[in-house]
mmCIF file of C-alpha atoms in Angstrom:
data_model
loop_
_atom_site.group_PDB
_atom_site.id
_atom_site.type_symbol
_atom_site.label_atom_id
_atom_site.label_comp_id
_atom_site.label_asym_id
_atom_site.label_seq_id
_atom_site.Cartn_x
_atom_site.Cartn_y
_atom_site.Cartn_z
ATOM 1 C CA MET A 258 0.687 -13.700 -28.957
ATOM 2 C CA SER A 259 1.724 -14.320 -25.317
ATOM 3 C CA TYR A 260 0.058 -12.427 -22.514
ATOM 4 C CA PHE A 261 2.960 -10.026 -22.233
ATOM 5 C CA ASP A 262 3.166 -9.573 -26.217
ATOM 6 C CA THR A 263 -0.346 -8.230 -25.928
ATOM 7 C CA ALA A 264 0.371 -6.256 -22.601
ATOM 8 C CA VAL A 265 3.436 -4.560 -23.775
ATOM 9 C CA LEU A 266 1.811 -3.605 -27.166
ATOM 10 C CA GLN A 267 -1.039 -2.167 -25.579
ATOM 11 C CA ILE A 268 0.870 -0.168 -23.221
ATOM 12 C CA HIS A 269 3.217 1.023 -25.978
ATOM 13 C CA GLY A 270 0.231 2.052 -27.997
ATOM 14 C CA ASN A 271 -1.765 3.782 -25.072
ATOM 15 C CA TYR A 272 1.013 5.284 -23.048
ATOM 16 C CA GLY A 273 4.110 5.081 -24.927
ATOM 17 C CA ASP A 274 4.417 8.788 -25.585
ATOM 18 C CA LEU A 275 3.974 9.603 -21.826
ATOM 19 C CA ILE A 276 6.391 6.954 -20.830
ATOM 20 C CA ARG A 277 9.200 8.457 -23.042
ATOM 21 C CA MET A 278 8.508 11.852 -21.768
ATOM 22 C CA SER A 279 8.940 10.566 -18.223
ATOM 23 C CA LEU A 280 12.536 8.731 -18.914
ATOM 24 C CA PRO A 281 15.781 10.287 -18.524
ATOM 25 C CA ASP A 282 17.622 10.655 -22.008
ATOM 26 C CA ASP A 283 19.720 7.575 -21.700
ATOM 27 C CA PHE A 284 17.134 5.224 -20.142
ATOM 28 C CA ASP A 285 16.243 2.256 -22.571
ATOM 29 C CA TYR A 286 12.504 2.447 -23.340
ATOM 30 C CA LYS A 287 11.905 -1.177 -23.802
ATOM 31 C CA THR A 288 13.228 -1.895 -20.226
ATOM 32 C CA ALA A 289 10.850 0.702 -19.073
ATOM 33 C CA LEU A 290 7.913 -0.919 -20.881
ATOM 34 C CA ALA A 291 8.773 -4.311 -19.197
ATOM 35 C CA VAL A 292 8.880 -2.951 -15.745
ATOM 36 C CA PHE A 293 5.704 -1.033 -16.331
ATOM 37 C CA ALA A 294 3.909 -4.075 -17.826
ATOM 38 C CA VAL A 295 4.678 -5.997 -14.583
ATOM 39 C CA GLU A 296 4.135 -3.343 -11.925
ATOM 40 C CA SER A 297 1.013 -1.593 -13.380
ATOM 41 C CA PRO A 298 -2.400 -3.033 -12.702
ATOM 42 C CA GLY A 299 -3.106 -2.077 -16.397
ATOM 43 C CA LEU A 300 -5.631 0.843 -15.846
ATOM 44 C CA PRO A 301 -5.122 4.182 -14.439
ATOM 45 C CA PHE A 302 -8.705 4.855 -13.149
ATOM 46 C CA GLY A 303 -11.621 2.845 -11.865
ATOM 47 C CA PRO A 304 -15.317 2.816 -13.209
ATOM 48 C CA SER A 305 -15.876 6.141 -11.202
ATOM 49 C CA GLY A 306 -13.128 8.002 -12.903
ATOM 50 C CA LYS A 307 -11.085 8.062 -9.620
ATOM 51 C CA PRO A 308 -7.345 6.825 -9.497
ATOM 52 C CA ILE A 309 -6.891 3.084 -8.862
ATOM 53 C CA ILE A 310 -5.992 2.636 -5.189
ATOM 54 C CA ARG A 311 -5.489 -0.350 -2.853
ATOM 55 C CA VAL A 312 -5.929 0.521 0.937
ATOM 56 C CA GLU A 313 -3.304 -1.536 2.952
ATOM 57 C CA LEU A 314 -5.001 -1.890 6.268
ATOM 58 C CA HIS A 315 -1.796 -3.137 7.952
ATOM 59 C CA TRP A 316 -0.166 0.178 7.107
ATOM 60 C CA LEU A 317 -3.058 2.152 8.455
ATOM 61 C CA PHE A 318 -2.586 -0.085 11.783
ATOM 62 C CA ASP A 319 1.090 0.771 11.769
ATOM 63 C CA LEU A 320 0.704 4.478 10.964
ATOM 64 C CA TRP A 321 -2.404 5.391 13.064
ATOM 65 C CA GLY A 322 -4.341 2.247 14.453
ATOM 66 C CA LYS A 323 -1.711 0.989 16.814
ATOM 67 C CA HIS A 324 -2.163 4.299 18.732
ATOM 68 C CA ASN A 325 -5.878 3.973 18.406
ATOM 69 C CA THR A 326 -6.875 0.401 18.619
ATOM 70 C CA ASP A 327 -10.347 0.478 19.717
ATOM 71 C CA ALA A 328 -11.340 2.719 17.110
ATOM 72 C CA PHE A 329 -9.384 0.744 14.390
ATOM 73 C CA TYR A 330 -10.954 -2.613 15.217
ATOM 74 C CA LYS A 331 -14.361 -1.204 15.365
ATOM 75 C CA TYR A 332 -14.193 -0.782 11.562
ATOM 76 C CA PHE A 333 -11.205 -2.951 10.240
ATOM 77 C CA LYS A 334 -9.407 -5.986 10.818
ATOM 78 C CA PHE A 335 -6.450 -8.183 9.129
ATOM 79 C CA ASP A 336 -4.571 -11.329 9.631
ATOM 80 C CA ALA A 337 -2.251 -10.872 12.410
ATOM 81 C CA THR A 338 0.193 -13.340 10.981
ATOM 82 C CA LYS A 339 0.067 -12.683 7.427
ATOM 83 C CA ARG A 340 -0.523 -8.964 7.743
ATOM 84 C CA TRP A 341 -1.076 -8.256 4.153
ATOM 85 C CA GLN A 342 -4.000 -10.772 3.951
ATOM 86 C CA GLY A 343 -7.452 -11.022 5.469
ATOM 87 C CA HIS A 344 -8.227 -7.196 5.170
ATOM 88 C CA MET A 345 -11.879 -6.583 5.876
ATOM 89 C CA TYR A 346 -13.907 -3.490 6.757
ATOM 90 C CA ARG A 347 -17.439 -2.582 7.863
ATOM 91 C CA ASN A 348 -19.400 0.620 7.571
ATOM 92 C CA ASN A 349 -21.069 0.670 10.824
ATOM 93 C CA THR A 350 -19.994 -0.943 14.171
ATOM 94 C CA ASN A 351 -23.167 -3.212 14.158
ATOM 95 C CA GLY A 352 -22.685 -4.501 10.695
ATOM 96 C CA PRO A 353 -20.973 -7.386 9.204
ATOM 97 C CA PHE A 354 -17.455 -7.272 8.045
ATOM 98 C CA ILE A 355 -16.852 -7.262 4.137
ATOM 99 C CA VAL A 356 -13.690 -8.281 2.305
ATOM 100 C CA LEU A 357 -11.881 -5.255 1.080
ATOM 101 C CA HIS A 358 -9.586 -6.286 -1.687
ATOM 102 C CA THR A 359 -11.641 -8.221 -4.422
ATOM 103 C CA THR A 360 -11.417 -8.783 -8.236
ATOM 104 C CA GLY A 361 -15.057 -7.986 -8.875
ATOM 105 C CA ALA A 362 -16.609 -4.979 -10.379
ATOM 106 C CA ASP A 363 -16.950 -3.345 -7.170
ATOM 107 C CA GLN A 364 -13.389 -3.545 -6.189
ATOM 108 C CA GLN A 365 -12.383 0.084 -6.417
ATOM 109 C CA ALA A 366 -15.844 1.085 -4.846
ATOM 110 C CA ARG A 367 -14.754 -0.923 -1.848
ATOM 111 C CA GLU A 368 -11.203 0.637 -1.741
ATOM 112 C CA TYR A 369 -12.836 4.103 -1.600
ATOM 113 C CA GLU A 370 -15.520 3.110 0.846
ATOM 114 C CA ALA A 371 -12.655 2.149 3.186
ATOM 115 C CA LEU A 372 -11.116 5.452 2.882
ATOM 116 C CA ASP A 373 -14.309 7.140 3.495
ATOM 117 C CA ILE A 374 -14.853 5.242 6.802
ATOM 118 C CA VAL A 375 -11.795 6.900 8.025
ATOM 119 C CA THR A 376 -12.905 10.176 6.574
ATOM 120 C CA ARG A 377 -16.225 10.015 8.273
ATOM 121 C CA ASN A 378 -15.263 8.780 11.530
ATOM 122 C CA PHE A 379 -11.720 10.122 12.487
ATOM 123 C CA GLY A 380 -9.817 13.218 12.229
ATOM 124 C CA GLN A 381 -7.287 14.651 9.693
ATOM 125 C CA GLN A 382 -4.367 12.822 11.103
ATOM 126 C CA ALA A 383 -5.986 9.548 10.502
ATOM 127 C CA ILE A 384 -7.100 10.536 6.981
ATOM 128 C CA GLU A 385 -3.553 11.357 6.228
ATOM 129 C CA CYS A 386 -2.207 8.097 7.517
ATOM 130 C CA ALA A 387 -4.763 6.136 5.668
ATOM 131 C CA MET A 388 -3.690 7.779 2.494
ATOM 132 C CA ARG A 389 0.090 7.239 3.302
ATOM 133 C CA GLY A 390 -1.002 3.462 3.690
ATOM 134 C CA THR A 391 -2.681 3.312 0.315
ATOM 135 C CA SER A 392 -1.140 2.442 -3.124
ATOM 136 C CA MET A 393 -2.101 4.800 -5.910
ATOM 137 C CA GLY A 394 -2.305 4.895 -9.781
ATOM 138 C CA MET A 395 -0.871 2.756 -12.355
ATOM 139 C CA GLY A 396 2.385 2.291 -10.437
ATOM 140 C CA GLN A 397 0.615 1.493 -7.238
ATOM 141 C CA LEU A 398 3.151 3.799 -5.503
ATOM 142 C CA MET A 399 2.504 3.775 -1.756
ATOM 143 C CA GLY A 400 1.361 7.209 -0.389
ATOM 144 C CA PHE A 401 4.159 7.271 2.121
ATOM 145 C CA HIS A 402 6.540 8.129 -0.777
ATOM 146 C CA PHE A 403 4.789 11.401 -1.188
ATOM 147 C CA ALA A 404 7.890 13.449 -0.047
ATOM 148 C CA LYS A 405 10.111 11.613 -2.250
ATOM 149 C CA LEU A 406 7.905 12.458 -5.281
ATOM 150 C CA GLY A 407 7.865 16.219 -4.300
ATOM 151 C CA TYR A 408 4.301 16.305 -2.561
ATOM 152 C CA HIS A 409 3.679 17.862 0.933
ATOM 153 C CA THR A 410 1.248 15.327 1.909
ATOM 154 C CA ALA A 411 -0.199 11.814 0.745
ATOM 155 C CA GLY A 412 -3.564 13.403 0.242
ATOM 156 C CA GLU A 413 -1.803 15.920 -2.324
ATOM 157 C CA MET A 414 -0.353 12.959 -3.958
ATOM 158 C CA LEU A 415 -3.750 11.313 -4.465
ATOM 159 C CA LEU A 416 -5.362 14.454 -5.756
ATOM 160 C CA ALA A 417 -2.558 14.574 -8.375
ATOM 161 C CA SER A 418 -3.005 11.201 -9.415
ATOM 162 C CA HIS A 419 -6.326 12.059 -10.921
ATOM 163 C CA SER A 420 -3.808 13.155 -13.937
ATOM 164 C CA LEU A 421 -2.887 10.108 -16.273
ATOM 165 C CA SER A 422 0.263 11.901 -16.939
ATOM 166 C CA VAL A 423 1.139 12.564 -13.418
ATOM 167 C CA GLN A 424 0.567 8.877 -12.482
ATOM 168 C CA ILE A 425 3.025 7.585 -15.190
ATOM 169 C CA ALA A 426 5.729 10.505 -14.501
ATOM 170 C CA ASP A 427 5.391 9.738 -10.672
ATOM 171 C CA PHE A 428 6.041 6.021 -11.444
ATOM 172 C CA PHE A 429 9.328 6.617 -13.435
ATOM 173 C CA LYS A 430 10.478 9.291 -11.265
ATOM 174 C CA PHE A 431 10.198 7.034 -8.252
ATOM 175 C CA VAL A 432 12.018 4.327 -10.083
ATOM 176 C CA THR A 433 14.882 6.486 -11.534
ATOM 177 C CA GLN A 434 15.567 8.083 -8.297
ATOM 178 C CA ASP A 435 16.692 4.884 -6.737
ATOM 179 C CA ALA A 436 20.215 3.782 -7.716
ATOM 180 C CA ARG A 437 19.437 0.246 -6.925
ATOM 181 C CA LEU A 438 16.570 0.162 -9.271
ATOM 182 C CA ILE A 439 18.578 1.753 -12.091
ATOM 183 C CA THR A 440 21.575 -0.518 -11.695
ATOM 184 C CA ALA A 441 19.211 -3.547 -11.717
ATOM 185 C CA MET A 442 17.313 -2.416 -14.743
ATOM 186 C CA HIS A 443 20.498 -1.372 -16.726
ATOM 187 C CA ALA A 444 21.909 -4.857 -15.938
ATOM 188 C CA LYS A 445 18.594 -6.553 -16.582
ATOM 189 C CA ASP A 446 18.835 -7.916 -13.121
ATOM 190 C CA TRP A 447 15.118 -8.669 -12.797
ATOM 191 C CA ALA A 448 15.341 -10.534 -9.483
ATOM 192 C CA GLY A 449 17.432 -7.460 -8.170
ATOM 193 C CA PHE A 450 14.849 -5.017 -9.062
ATOM 194 C CA ALA A 451 11.851 -7.172 -7.916
ATOM 195 C CA LYS A 452 13.781 -7.461 -4.386
ATOM 196 C CA VAL A 453 13.872 -3.762 -4.076
ATOM 197 C CA TYR A 454 10.710 -2.667 -5.535
ATOM 198 C CA ASN A 455 8.313 -5.528 -4.319
ATOM 199 C CA GLY A 456 10.074 -6.699 -1.129
ATOM 200 C CA PRO A 457 11.645 -10.044 -0.634
ATOM 201 C CA GLY A 458 8.407 -12.007 -1.053
ATOM 202 C CA ASN A 459 7.597 -13.525 -4.545
ATOM 203 C CA VAL A 460 11.164 -12.513 -5.928
ATOM 204 C CA PRO A 461 11.075 -15.510 -8.251
ATOM 205 C CA GLU A 462 7.438 -14.828 -9.799
ATOM 206 C CA TYR A 463 8.198 -11.119 -10.215
ATOM 207 C CA SER A 464 11.734 -11.496 -11.776
ATOM 208 C CA LYS A 465 10.281 -14.243 -14.291
ATOM 209 C CA ARG A 466 7.194 -11.956 -15.423
ATOM 210 C CA MET A 467 9.863 -9.203 -15.991
ATOM 211 C CA ALA A 468 12.080 -11.212 -18.089
ATOM 212 C CA GLU A 469 9.072 -12.457 -20.132
ATOM 213 C CA ALA A 470 7.878 -8.826 -20.414
ATOM 214 C CA TYR A 471 11.162 -7.690 -21.586
ATOM 215 C CA ASP A 472 11.618 -10.434 -24.160
ATOM 216 C CA ALA A 473 8.111 -9.372 -25.318
ATOM 217 C CA ALA A 474 9.186 -5.853 -25.705
ATOM 218 C CA ILE A 475 12.080 -6.767 -27.717
ATOM 219 C CA ARG A 476 10.023 -8.810 -30.110
ATOM 220 C CA VAL A 477 6.886 -6.654 -30.536
ATOM 221 C CA VAL A 478 8.124 -3.017 -30.311
ATOM 222 C CA LYS A 479 9.935 -1.728 -33.348
#
């Protein structure tokens, strides 16, 4: 079996009922599986039981740090050219900077540690900005989409994502509210979907993976 054969079967077996409940009546289930298999990191919760997150420091800078540069750079830094890279943090202003986004066993501990730095050292506005600049749950939806998903704040969105059913429902609510994404999925225009959902970077890679995932769904899900 291919990687996506296995991934699609696992998602179908573990979350299929919740996915079906989250879809409009006329939405193709196998298309939904393919999209979810590519866009989801695979697990809803980390080792601590908290929702999977990724703190995007360049977004925290845009939303709060650029107005508080001294405070921001005491604890955080990122690559000024490729802003989504080189994310680092430190727990105190005398300590060494630590790589934020890792693939190790402590990955989620570091992400939550970065959020905790904001909580400990700055005010409520900074905390909300940090949560708006954080992707959450299986769909890795950015916190700044909170209003579109029916929340009052990004903090409320993160709290709700402690529920597995909410994580899945929010992902498909986000996808099915965007006419561009719906059109692309109905047409199996994977490049068009990737460009809207993921941005213009790596469109060929994302579209290739979605095509493979959809082919796998057709093969293995009866």
